[in-house]
mmCIF file of C-alpha atoms and ligand atoms in Angstrom:
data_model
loop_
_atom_site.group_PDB
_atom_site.id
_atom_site.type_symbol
_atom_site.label_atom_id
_atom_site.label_comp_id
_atom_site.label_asym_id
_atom_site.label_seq_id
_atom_site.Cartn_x
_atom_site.Cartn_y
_atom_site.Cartn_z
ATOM 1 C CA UNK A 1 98.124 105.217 39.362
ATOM 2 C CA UNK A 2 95.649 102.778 38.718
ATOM 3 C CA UNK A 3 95.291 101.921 42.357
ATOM 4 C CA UNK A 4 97.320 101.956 45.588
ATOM 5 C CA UNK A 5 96.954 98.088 45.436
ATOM 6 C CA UNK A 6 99.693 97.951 43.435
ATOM 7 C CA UNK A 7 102.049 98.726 46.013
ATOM 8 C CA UNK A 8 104.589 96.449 46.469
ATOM 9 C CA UNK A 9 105.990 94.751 50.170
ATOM 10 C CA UNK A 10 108.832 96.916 51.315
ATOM 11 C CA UNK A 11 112.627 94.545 51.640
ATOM 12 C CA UNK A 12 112.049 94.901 55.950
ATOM 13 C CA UNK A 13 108.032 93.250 54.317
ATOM 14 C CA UNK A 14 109.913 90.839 52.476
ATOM 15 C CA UNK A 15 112.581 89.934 55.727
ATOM 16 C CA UNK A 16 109.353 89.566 58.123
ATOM 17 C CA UNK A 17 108.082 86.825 55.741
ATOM 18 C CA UNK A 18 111.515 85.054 55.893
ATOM 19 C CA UNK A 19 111.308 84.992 59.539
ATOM 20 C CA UNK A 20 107.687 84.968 60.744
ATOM 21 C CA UNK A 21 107.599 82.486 63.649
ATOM 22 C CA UNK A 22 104.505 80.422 62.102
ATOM 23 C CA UNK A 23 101.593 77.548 63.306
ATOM 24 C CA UNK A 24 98.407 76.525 62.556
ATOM 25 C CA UNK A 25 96.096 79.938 62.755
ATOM 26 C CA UNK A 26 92.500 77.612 62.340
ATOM 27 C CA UNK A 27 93.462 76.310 65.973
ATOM 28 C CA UNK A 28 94.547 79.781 66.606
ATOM 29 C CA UNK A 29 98.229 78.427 66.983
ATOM 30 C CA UNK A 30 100.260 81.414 64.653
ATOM 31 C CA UNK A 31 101.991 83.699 66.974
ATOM 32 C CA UNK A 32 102.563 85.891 63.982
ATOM 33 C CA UNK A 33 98.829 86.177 63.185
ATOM 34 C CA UNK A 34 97.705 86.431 67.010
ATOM 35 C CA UNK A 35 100.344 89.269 67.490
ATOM 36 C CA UNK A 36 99.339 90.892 64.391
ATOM 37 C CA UNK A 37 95.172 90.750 65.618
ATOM 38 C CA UNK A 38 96.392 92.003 69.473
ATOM 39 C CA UNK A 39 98.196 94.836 67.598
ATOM 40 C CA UNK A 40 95.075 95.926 65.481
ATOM 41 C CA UNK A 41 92.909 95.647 68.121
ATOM 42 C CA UNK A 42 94.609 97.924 70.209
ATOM 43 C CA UNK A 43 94.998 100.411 67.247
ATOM 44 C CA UNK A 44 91.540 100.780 66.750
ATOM 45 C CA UNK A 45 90.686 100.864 70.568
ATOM 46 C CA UNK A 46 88.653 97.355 70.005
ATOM 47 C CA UNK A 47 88.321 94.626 72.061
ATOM 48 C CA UNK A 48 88.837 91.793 68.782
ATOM 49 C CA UNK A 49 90.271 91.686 65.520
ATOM 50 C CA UNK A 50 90.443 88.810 62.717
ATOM 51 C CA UNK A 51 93.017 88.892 59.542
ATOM 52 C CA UNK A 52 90.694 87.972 56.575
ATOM 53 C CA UNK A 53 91.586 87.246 52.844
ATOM 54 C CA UNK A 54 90.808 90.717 51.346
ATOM 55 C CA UNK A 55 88.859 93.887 51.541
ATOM 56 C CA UNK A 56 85.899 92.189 50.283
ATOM 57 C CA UNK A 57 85.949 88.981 52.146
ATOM 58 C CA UNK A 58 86.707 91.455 55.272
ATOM 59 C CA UNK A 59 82.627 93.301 54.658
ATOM 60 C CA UNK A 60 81.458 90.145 53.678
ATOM 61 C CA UNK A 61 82.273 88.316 56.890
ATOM 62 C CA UNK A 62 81.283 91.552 59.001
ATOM 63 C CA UNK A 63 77.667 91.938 57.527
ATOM 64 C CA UNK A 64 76.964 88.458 58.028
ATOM 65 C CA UNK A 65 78.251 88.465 61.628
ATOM 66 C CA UNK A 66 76.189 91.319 62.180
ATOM 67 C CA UNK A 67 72.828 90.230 60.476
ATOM 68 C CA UNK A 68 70.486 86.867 59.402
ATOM 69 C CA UNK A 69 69.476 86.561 55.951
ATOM 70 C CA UNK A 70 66.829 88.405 55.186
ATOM 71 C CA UNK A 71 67.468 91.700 57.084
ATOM 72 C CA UNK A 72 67.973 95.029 55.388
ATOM 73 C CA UNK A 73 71.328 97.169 55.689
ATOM 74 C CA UNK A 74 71.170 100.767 55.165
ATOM 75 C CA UNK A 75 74.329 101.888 53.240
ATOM 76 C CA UNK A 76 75.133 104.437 51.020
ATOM 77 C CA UNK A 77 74.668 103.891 46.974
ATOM 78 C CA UNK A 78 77.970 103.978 45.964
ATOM 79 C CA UNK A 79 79.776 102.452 48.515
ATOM 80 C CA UNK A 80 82.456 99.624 47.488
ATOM 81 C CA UNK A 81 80.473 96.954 49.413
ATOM 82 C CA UNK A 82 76.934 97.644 46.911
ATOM 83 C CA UNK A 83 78.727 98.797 43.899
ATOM 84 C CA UNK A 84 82.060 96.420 43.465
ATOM 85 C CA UNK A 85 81.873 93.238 45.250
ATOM 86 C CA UNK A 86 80.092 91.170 43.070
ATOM 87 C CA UNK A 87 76.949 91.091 44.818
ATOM 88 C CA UNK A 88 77.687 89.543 47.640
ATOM 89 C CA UNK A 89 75.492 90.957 50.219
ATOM 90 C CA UNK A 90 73.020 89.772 48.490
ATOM 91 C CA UNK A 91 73.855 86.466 47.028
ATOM 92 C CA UNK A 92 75.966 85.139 49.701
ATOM 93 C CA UNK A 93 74.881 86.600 52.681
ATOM 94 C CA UNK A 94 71.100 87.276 51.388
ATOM 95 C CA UNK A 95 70.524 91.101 52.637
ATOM 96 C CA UNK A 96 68.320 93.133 51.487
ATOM 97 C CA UNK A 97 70.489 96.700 50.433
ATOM 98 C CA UNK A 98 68.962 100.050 51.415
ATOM 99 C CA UNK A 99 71.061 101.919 49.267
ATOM 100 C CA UNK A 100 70.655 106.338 50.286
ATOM 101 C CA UNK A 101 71.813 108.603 48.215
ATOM 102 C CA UNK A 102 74.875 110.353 50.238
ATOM 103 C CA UNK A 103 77.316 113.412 49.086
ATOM 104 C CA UNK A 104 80.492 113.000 48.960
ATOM 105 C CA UNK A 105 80.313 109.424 50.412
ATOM 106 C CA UNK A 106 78.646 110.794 53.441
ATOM 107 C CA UNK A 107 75.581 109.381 54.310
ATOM 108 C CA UNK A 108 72.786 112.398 56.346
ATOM 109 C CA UNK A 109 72.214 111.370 59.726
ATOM 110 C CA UNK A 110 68.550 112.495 58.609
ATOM 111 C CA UNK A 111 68.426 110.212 56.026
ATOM 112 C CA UNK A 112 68.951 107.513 58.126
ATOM 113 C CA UNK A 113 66.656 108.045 60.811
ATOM 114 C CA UNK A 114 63.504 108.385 58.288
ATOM 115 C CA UNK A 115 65.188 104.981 56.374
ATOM 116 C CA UNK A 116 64.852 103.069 59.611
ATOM 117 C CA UNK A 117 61.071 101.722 59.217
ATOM 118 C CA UNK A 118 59.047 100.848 62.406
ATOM 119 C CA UNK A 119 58.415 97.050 63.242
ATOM 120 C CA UNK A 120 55.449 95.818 60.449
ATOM 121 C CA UNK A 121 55.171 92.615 59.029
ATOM 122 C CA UNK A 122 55.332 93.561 56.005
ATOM 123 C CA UNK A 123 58.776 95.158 56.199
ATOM 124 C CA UNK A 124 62.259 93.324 56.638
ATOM 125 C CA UNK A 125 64.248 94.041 59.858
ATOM 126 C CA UNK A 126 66.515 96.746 58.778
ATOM 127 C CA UNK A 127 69.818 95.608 61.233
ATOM 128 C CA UNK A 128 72.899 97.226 60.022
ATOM 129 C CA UNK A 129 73.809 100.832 58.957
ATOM 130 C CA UNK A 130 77.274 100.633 56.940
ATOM 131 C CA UNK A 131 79.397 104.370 56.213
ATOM 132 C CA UNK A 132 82.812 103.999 53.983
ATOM 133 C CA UNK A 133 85.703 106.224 55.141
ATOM 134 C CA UNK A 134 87.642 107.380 53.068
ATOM 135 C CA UNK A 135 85.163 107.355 50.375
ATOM 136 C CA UNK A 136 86.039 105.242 47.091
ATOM 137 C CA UNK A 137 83.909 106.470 44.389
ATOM 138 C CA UNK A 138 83.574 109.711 46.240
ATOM 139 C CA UNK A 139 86.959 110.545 45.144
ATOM 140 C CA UNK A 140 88.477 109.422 49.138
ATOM 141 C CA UNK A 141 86.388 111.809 50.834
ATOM 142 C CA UNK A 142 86.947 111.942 54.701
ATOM 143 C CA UNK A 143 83.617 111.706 56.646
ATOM 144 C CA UNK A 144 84.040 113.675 59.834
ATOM 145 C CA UNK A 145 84.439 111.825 63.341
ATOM 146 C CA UNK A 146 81.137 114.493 64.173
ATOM 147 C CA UNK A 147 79.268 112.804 60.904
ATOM 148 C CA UNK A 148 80.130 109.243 62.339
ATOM 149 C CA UNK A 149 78.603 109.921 65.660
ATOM 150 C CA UNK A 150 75.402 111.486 64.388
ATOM 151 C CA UNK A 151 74.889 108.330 62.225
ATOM 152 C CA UNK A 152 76.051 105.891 65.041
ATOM 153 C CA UNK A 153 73.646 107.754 67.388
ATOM 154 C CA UNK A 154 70.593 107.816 64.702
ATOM 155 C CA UNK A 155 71.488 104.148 64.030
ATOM 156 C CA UNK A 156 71.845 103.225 67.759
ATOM 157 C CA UNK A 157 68.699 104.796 69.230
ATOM 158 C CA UNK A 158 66.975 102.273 67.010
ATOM 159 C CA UNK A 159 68.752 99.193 67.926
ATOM 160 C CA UNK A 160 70.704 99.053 64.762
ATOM 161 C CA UNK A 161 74.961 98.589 64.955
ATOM 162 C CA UNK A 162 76.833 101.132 62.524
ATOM 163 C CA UNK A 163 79.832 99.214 60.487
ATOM 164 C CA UNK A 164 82.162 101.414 59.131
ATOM 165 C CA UNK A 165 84.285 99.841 55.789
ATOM 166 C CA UNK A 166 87.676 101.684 56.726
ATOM 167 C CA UNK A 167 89.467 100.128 54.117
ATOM 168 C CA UNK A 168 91.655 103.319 53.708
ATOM 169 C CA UNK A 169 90.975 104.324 57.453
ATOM 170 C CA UNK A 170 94.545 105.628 57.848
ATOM 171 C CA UNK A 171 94.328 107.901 55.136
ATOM 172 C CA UNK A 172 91.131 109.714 56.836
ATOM 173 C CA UNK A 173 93.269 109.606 60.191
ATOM 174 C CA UNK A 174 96.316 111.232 58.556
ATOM 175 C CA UNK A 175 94.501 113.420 56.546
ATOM 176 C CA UNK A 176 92.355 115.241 59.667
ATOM 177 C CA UNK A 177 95.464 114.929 61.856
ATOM 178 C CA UNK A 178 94.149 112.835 64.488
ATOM 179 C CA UNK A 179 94.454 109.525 65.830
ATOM 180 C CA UNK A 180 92.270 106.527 64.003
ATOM 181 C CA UNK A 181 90.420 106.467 67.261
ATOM 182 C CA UNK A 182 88.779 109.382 66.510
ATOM 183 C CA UNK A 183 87.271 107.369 63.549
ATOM 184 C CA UNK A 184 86.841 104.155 65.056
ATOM 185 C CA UNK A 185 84.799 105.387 68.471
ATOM 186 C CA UNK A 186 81.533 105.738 66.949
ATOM 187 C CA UNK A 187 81.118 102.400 65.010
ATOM 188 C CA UNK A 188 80.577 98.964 66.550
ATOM 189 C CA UNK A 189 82.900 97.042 64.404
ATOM 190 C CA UNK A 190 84.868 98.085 61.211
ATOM 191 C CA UNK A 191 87.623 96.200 58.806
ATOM 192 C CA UNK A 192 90.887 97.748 57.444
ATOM 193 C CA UNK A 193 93.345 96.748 54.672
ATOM 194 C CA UNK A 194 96.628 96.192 54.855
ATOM 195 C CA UNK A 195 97.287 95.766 51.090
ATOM 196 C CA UNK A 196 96.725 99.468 49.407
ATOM 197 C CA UNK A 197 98.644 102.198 50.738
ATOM 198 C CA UNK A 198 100.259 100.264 53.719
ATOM 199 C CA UNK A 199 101.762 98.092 51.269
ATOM 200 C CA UNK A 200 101.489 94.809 52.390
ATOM 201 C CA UNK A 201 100.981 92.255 49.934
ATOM 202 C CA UNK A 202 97.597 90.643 51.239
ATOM 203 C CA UNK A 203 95.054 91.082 54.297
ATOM 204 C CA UNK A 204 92.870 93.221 55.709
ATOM 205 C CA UNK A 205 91.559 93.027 59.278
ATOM 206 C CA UNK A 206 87.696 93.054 60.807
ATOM 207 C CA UNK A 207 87.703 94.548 64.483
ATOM 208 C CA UNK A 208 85.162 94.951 66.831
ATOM 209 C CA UNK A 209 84.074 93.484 70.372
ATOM 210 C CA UNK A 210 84.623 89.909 71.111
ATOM 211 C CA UNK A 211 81.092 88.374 70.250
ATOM 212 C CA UNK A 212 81.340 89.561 66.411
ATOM 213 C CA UNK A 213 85.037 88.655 66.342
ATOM 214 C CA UNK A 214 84.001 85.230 67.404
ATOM 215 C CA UNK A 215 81.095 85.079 64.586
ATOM 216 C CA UNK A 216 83.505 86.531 62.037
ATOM 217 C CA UNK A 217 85.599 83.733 62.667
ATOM 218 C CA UNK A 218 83.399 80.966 62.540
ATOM 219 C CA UNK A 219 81.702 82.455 58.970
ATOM 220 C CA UNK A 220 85.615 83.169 57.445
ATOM 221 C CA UNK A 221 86.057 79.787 58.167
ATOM 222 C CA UNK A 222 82.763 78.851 56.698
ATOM 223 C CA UNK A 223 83.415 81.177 53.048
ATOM 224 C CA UNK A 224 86.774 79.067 52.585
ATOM 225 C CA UNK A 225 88.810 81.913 54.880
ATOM 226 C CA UNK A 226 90.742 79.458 57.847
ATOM 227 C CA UNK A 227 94.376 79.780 56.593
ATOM 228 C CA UNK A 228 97.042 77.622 58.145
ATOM 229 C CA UNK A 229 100.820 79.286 58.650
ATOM 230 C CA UNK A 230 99.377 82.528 57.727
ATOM 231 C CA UNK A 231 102.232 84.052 59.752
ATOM 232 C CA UNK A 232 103.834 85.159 56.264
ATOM 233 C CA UNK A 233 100.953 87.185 55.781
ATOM 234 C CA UNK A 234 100.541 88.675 59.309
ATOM 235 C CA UNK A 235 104.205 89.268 59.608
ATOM 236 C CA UNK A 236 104.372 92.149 56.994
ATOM 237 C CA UNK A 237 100.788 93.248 58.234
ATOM 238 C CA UNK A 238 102.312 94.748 61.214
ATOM 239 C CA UNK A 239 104.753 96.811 59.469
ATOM 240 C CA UNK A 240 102.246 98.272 57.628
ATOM 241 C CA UNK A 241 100.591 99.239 61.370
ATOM 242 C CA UNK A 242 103.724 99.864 62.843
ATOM 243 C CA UNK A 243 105.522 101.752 59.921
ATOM 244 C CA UNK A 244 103.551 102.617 56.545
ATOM 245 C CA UNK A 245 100.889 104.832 58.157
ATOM 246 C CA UNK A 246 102.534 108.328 58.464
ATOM 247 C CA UNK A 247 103.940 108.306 54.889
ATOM 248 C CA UNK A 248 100.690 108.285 53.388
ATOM 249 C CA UNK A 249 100.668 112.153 53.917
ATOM 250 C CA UNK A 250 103.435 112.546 51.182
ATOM 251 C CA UNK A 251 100.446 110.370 48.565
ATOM 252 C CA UNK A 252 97.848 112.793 49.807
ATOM 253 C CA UNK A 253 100.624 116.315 49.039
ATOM 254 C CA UNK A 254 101.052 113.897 45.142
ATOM 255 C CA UNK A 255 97.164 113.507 44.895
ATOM 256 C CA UNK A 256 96.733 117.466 45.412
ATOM 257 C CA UNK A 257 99.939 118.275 43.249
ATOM 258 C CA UNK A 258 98.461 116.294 40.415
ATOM 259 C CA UNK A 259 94.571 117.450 40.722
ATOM 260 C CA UNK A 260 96.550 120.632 40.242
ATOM 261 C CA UNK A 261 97.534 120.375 37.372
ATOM 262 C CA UNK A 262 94.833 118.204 35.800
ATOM 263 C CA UNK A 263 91.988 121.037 36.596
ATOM 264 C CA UNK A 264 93.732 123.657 34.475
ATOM 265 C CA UNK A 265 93.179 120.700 31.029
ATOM 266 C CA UNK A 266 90.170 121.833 28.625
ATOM 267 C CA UNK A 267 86.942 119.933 29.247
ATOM 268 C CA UNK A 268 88.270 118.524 32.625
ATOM 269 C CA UNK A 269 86.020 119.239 36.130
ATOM 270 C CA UNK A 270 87.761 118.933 38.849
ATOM 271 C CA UNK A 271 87.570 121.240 41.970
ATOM 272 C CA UNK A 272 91.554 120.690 43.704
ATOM 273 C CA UNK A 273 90.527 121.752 46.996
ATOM 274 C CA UNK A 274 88.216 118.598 46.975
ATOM 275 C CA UNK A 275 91.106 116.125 46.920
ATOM 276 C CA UNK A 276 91.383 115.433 50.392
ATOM 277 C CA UNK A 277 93.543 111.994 50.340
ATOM 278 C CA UNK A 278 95.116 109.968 48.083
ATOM 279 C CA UNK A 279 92.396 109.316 45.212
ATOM 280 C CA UNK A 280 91.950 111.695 42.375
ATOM 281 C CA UNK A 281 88.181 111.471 40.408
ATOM 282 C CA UNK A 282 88.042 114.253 37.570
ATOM 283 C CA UNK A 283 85.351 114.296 35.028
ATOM 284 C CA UNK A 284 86.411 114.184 31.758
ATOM 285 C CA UNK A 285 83.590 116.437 29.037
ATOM 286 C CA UNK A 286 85.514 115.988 25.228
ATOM 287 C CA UNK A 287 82.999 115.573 22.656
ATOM 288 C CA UNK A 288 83.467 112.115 21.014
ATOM 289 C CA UNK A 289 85.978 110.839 23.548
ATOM 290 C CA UNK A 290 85.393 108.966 26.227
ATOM 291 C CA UNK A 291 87.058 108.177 29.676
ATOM 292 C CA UNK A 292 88.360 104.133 28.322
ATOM 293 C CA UNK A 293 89.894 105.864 25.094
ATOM 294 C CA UNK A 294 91.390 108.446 27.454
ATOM 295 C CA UNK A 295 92.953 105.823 29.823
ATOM 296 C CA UNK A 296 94.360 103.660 26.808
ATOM 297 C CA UNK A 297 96.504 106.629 25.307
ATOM 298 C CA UNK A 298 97.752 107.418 28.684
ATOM 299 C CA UNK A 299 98.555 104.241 28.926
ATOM 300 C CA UNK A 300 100.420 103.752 25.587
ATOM 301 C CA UNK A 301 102.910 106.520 27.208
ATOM 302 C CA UNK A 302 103.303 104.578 30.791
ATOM 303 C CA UNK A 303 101.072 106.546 32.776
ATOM 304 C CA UNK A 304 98.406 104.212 33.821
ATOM 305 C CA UNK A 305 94.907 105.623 34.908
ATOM 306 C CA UNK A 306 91.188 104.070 35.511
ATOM 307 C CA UNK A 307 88.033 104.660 33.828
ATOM 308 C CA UNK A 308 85.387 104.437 36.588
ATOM 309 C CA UNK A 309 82.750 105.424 34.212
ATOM 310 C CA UNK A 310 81.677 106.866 30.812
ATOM 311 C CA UNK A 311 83.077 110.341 31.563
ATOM 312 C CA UNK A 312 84.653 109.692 34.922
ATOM 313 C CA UNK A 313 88.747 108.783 35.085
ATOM 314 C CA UNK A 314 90.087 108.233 38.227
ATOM 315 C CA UNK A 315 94.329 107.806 39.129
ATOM 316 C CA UNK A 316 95.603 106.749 43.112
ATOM 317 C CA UNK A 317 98.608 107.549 44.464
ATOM 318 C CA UNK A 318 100.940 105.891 46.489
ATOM 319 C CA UNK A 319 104.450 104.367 47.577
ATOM 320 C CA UNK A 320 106.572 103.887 44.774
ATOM 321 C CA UNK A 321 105.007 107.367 43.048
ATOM 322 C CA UNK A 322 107.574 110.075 43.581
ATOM 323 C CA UNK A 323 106.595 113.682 42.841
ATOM 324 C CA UNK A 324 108.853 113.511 39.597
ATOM 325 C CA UNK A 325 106.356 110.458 38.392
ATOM 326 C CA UNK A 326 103.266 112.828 38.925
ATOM 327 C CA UNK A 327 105.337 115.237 36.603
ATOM 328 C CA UNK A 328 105.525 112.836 34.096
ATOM 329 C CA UNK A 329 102.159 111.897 34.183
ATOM 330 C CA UNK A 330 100.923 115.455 33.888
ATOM 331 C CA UNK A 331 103.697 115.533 30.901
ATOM 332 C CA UNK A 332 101.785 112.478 29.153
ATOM 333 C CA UNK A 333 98.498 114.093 30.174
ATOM 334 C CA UNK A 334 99.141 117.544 27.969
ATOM 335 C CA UNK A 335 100.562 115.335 25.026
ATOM 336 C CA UNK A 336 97.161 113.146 24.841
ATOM 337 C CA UNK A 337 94.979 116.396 25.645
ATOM 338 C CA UNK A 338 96.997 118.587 22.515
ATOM 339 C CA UNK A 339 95.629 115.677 20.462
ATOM 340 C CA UNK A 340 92.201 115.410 22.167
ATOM 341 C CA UNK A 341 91.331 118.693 23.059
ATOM 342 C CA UNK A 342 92.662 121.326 20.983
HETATM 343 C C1 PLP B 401 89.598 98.090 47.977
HETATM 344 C C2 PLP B 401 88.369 98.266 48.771
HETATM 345 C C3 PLP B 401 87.677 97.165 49.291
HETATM 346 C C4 PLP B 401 88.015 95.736 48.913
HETATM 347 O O1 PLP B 401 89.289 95.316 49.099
HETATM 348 P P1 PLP B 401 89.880 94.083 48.236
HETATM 349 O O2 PLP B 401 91.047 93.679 49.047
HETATM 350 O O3 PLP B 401 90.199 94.659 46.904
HETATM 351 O O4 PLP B 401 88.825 93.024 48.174
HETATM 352 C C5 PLP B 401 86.591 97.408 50.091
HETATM 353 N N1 PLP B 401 86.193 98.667 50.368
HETATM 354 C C6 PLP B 401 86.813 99.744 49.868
HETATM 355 C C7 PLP B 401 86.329 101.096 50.231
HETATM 356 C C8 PLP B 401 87.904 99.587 49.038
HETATM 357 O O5 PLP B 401 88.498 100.663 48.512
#
């Protein structure tokens, strides 16, 4: 429960890869990959999409296409792109982060508008606003298509494009009951990926109009992204479009079976009802025990969990975690707590 990029590629994955009509995708030549971008597109209701490396190389490509060096993005302070990808707004693409302080992930349409400074000379051009949906470190909170269009509108009126990181963009769809569009209407561009709960092996996806999707492709190529028969990769991609999206409600009905049962442990705080996907954050208050001691005893008895921080412990589900595995983590979870927190 570490993460839902553990997830393994289905057999029908495995098949696709076996079969994937392939070319050369730097001259745009893999059928696979261009029917795999013409399908994403039209998901999201986007003119362009791109298959990139990863997650990270996917916000990476899409704040550079998006910004010069130098300009300042407004995005919220413990989004993955600021917090877990080594820097590379900065160092690569050389932004200038504005992180705001959001709750639960969600950044205040306020707090935007009185982040966006006027023109001065002395300030750098703030360019970009980024949200994250579902929420990472907030535990995969859902920020409201209503949230989304404040923000885009704040971010708009001021000549600024809103980027939305959707890596788990499907969950947030399934989880309000609506179609992605919903989600994707009020940003300019956004990326996806295909390898956590959709359960391809590799990918994620940047989409937006054709301009950035022609920028994005010039700067994957640039960070070391042009693959060749990258068919084998595409080719699972679209089953996890076409197939792996409406199961993820049975990993949201595990997450809230399992917060469940973890809020009734001694010296855990966790409020159930907050659990909205497939991510489960619980803080963990045991005097002398912290959340990496925690995680290794699970561990020693199979049930694998992360420690996000000192007092923070945070366990995913996903395909290949039936409702009998939850009950033998919760199982694992009272043995370590008997010994822990009498
Ligand atoms: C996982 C994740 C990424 C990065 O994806 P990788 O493929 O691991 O690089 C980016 N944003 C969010 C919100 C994520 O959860």
């Amino acid at each position: 429960m570490r993460s839902d990029t553990v997830t393994l590629p289905t057999d029908e994955m495995i098949e696709a890869i076996r079969t994937a009509k392939l070319g050369d995708d730097v001259f745009g030549e893999d059928p696979t990959v261009n029917r795999l971008e013409a399908l994403a597109a039209e998901k999201m209701g986007k003119e362009r999409a791109l298959l990139v490396t990863s997650g990270t190389q996917a916000n990476l490509v899409s704040l550079m296409a998006q910004t010069k060096r130098g300009d300042e993005v407004i995005l919220e302070a413990e989004c993955h792109t600021y917090y877990y990808e080594v820097g590379g707004i900065s160092a690569v693409a050389g932004l200038i982060p504005r992180p705001l302080k959001g709750v639960r992930g969600s950044l205040n349409p306020d707090d935007v508008e009185s982040a966006i400074r006027p023109k001065n000379i002395h300030f750098p051009e703030a360019t970009l606003v980024c949200l994250e949906n579902t929420h990472n470190r907030a535990g995969g909170a859902v920020i409201q298509p209503s949230v989304m269009r404040k923000v885009h509108d704040v971010a708009g009126s001021h000549g600024l494009q809103l980027y939305m990181d959707g890596a788990r963009i499907f969950n947030a769809a399934v989880a309000l009951g609506v179609d992605v569009k919903e989600l994707t209407k009020h940003v300019d561009s956004l990326m996806f990926c295909l390898s956590k709960g959709l359960s391809a092996p590799i990918g994620s996806i940047v989409v937006g109009n054709s301009q950035f999707i022609e920028r994005a492709r010039r700067i994957r190529k640039m960070l070391g992204g042009g693959m060749r028969q990258a068919g084998i990769i595409a080719a699972p991609g679209i089953i996890a479009i076409e197939k792996m999206v409406d199961r993820l409600r049975e990993d949201h009905e595990n997450a809230k079976y399992l917060a469940n049962g973890l809020a009734k442990l001694n010296g855990v705080s966790l409020d159930p009802s907050s659990v909205e996907t497939n991510i489960v954050i619980f803080e963990v208050n045991i005097p002398g025990v912290d959340s990496e001691r925690i995680a290794s005893m699970l561990a020693e008895k199979g049930v694998q969990t992360l420690s996000i921080d000192n007092n923070r412990m945070r366990a995913v589900t996903h395909r290949g975690i039936e409702r009998g595995d939850i009950q033998y983590a919760m199982d694992a979870f009272r043995e370590v707590w008997e010994r822990i927190a009498k």
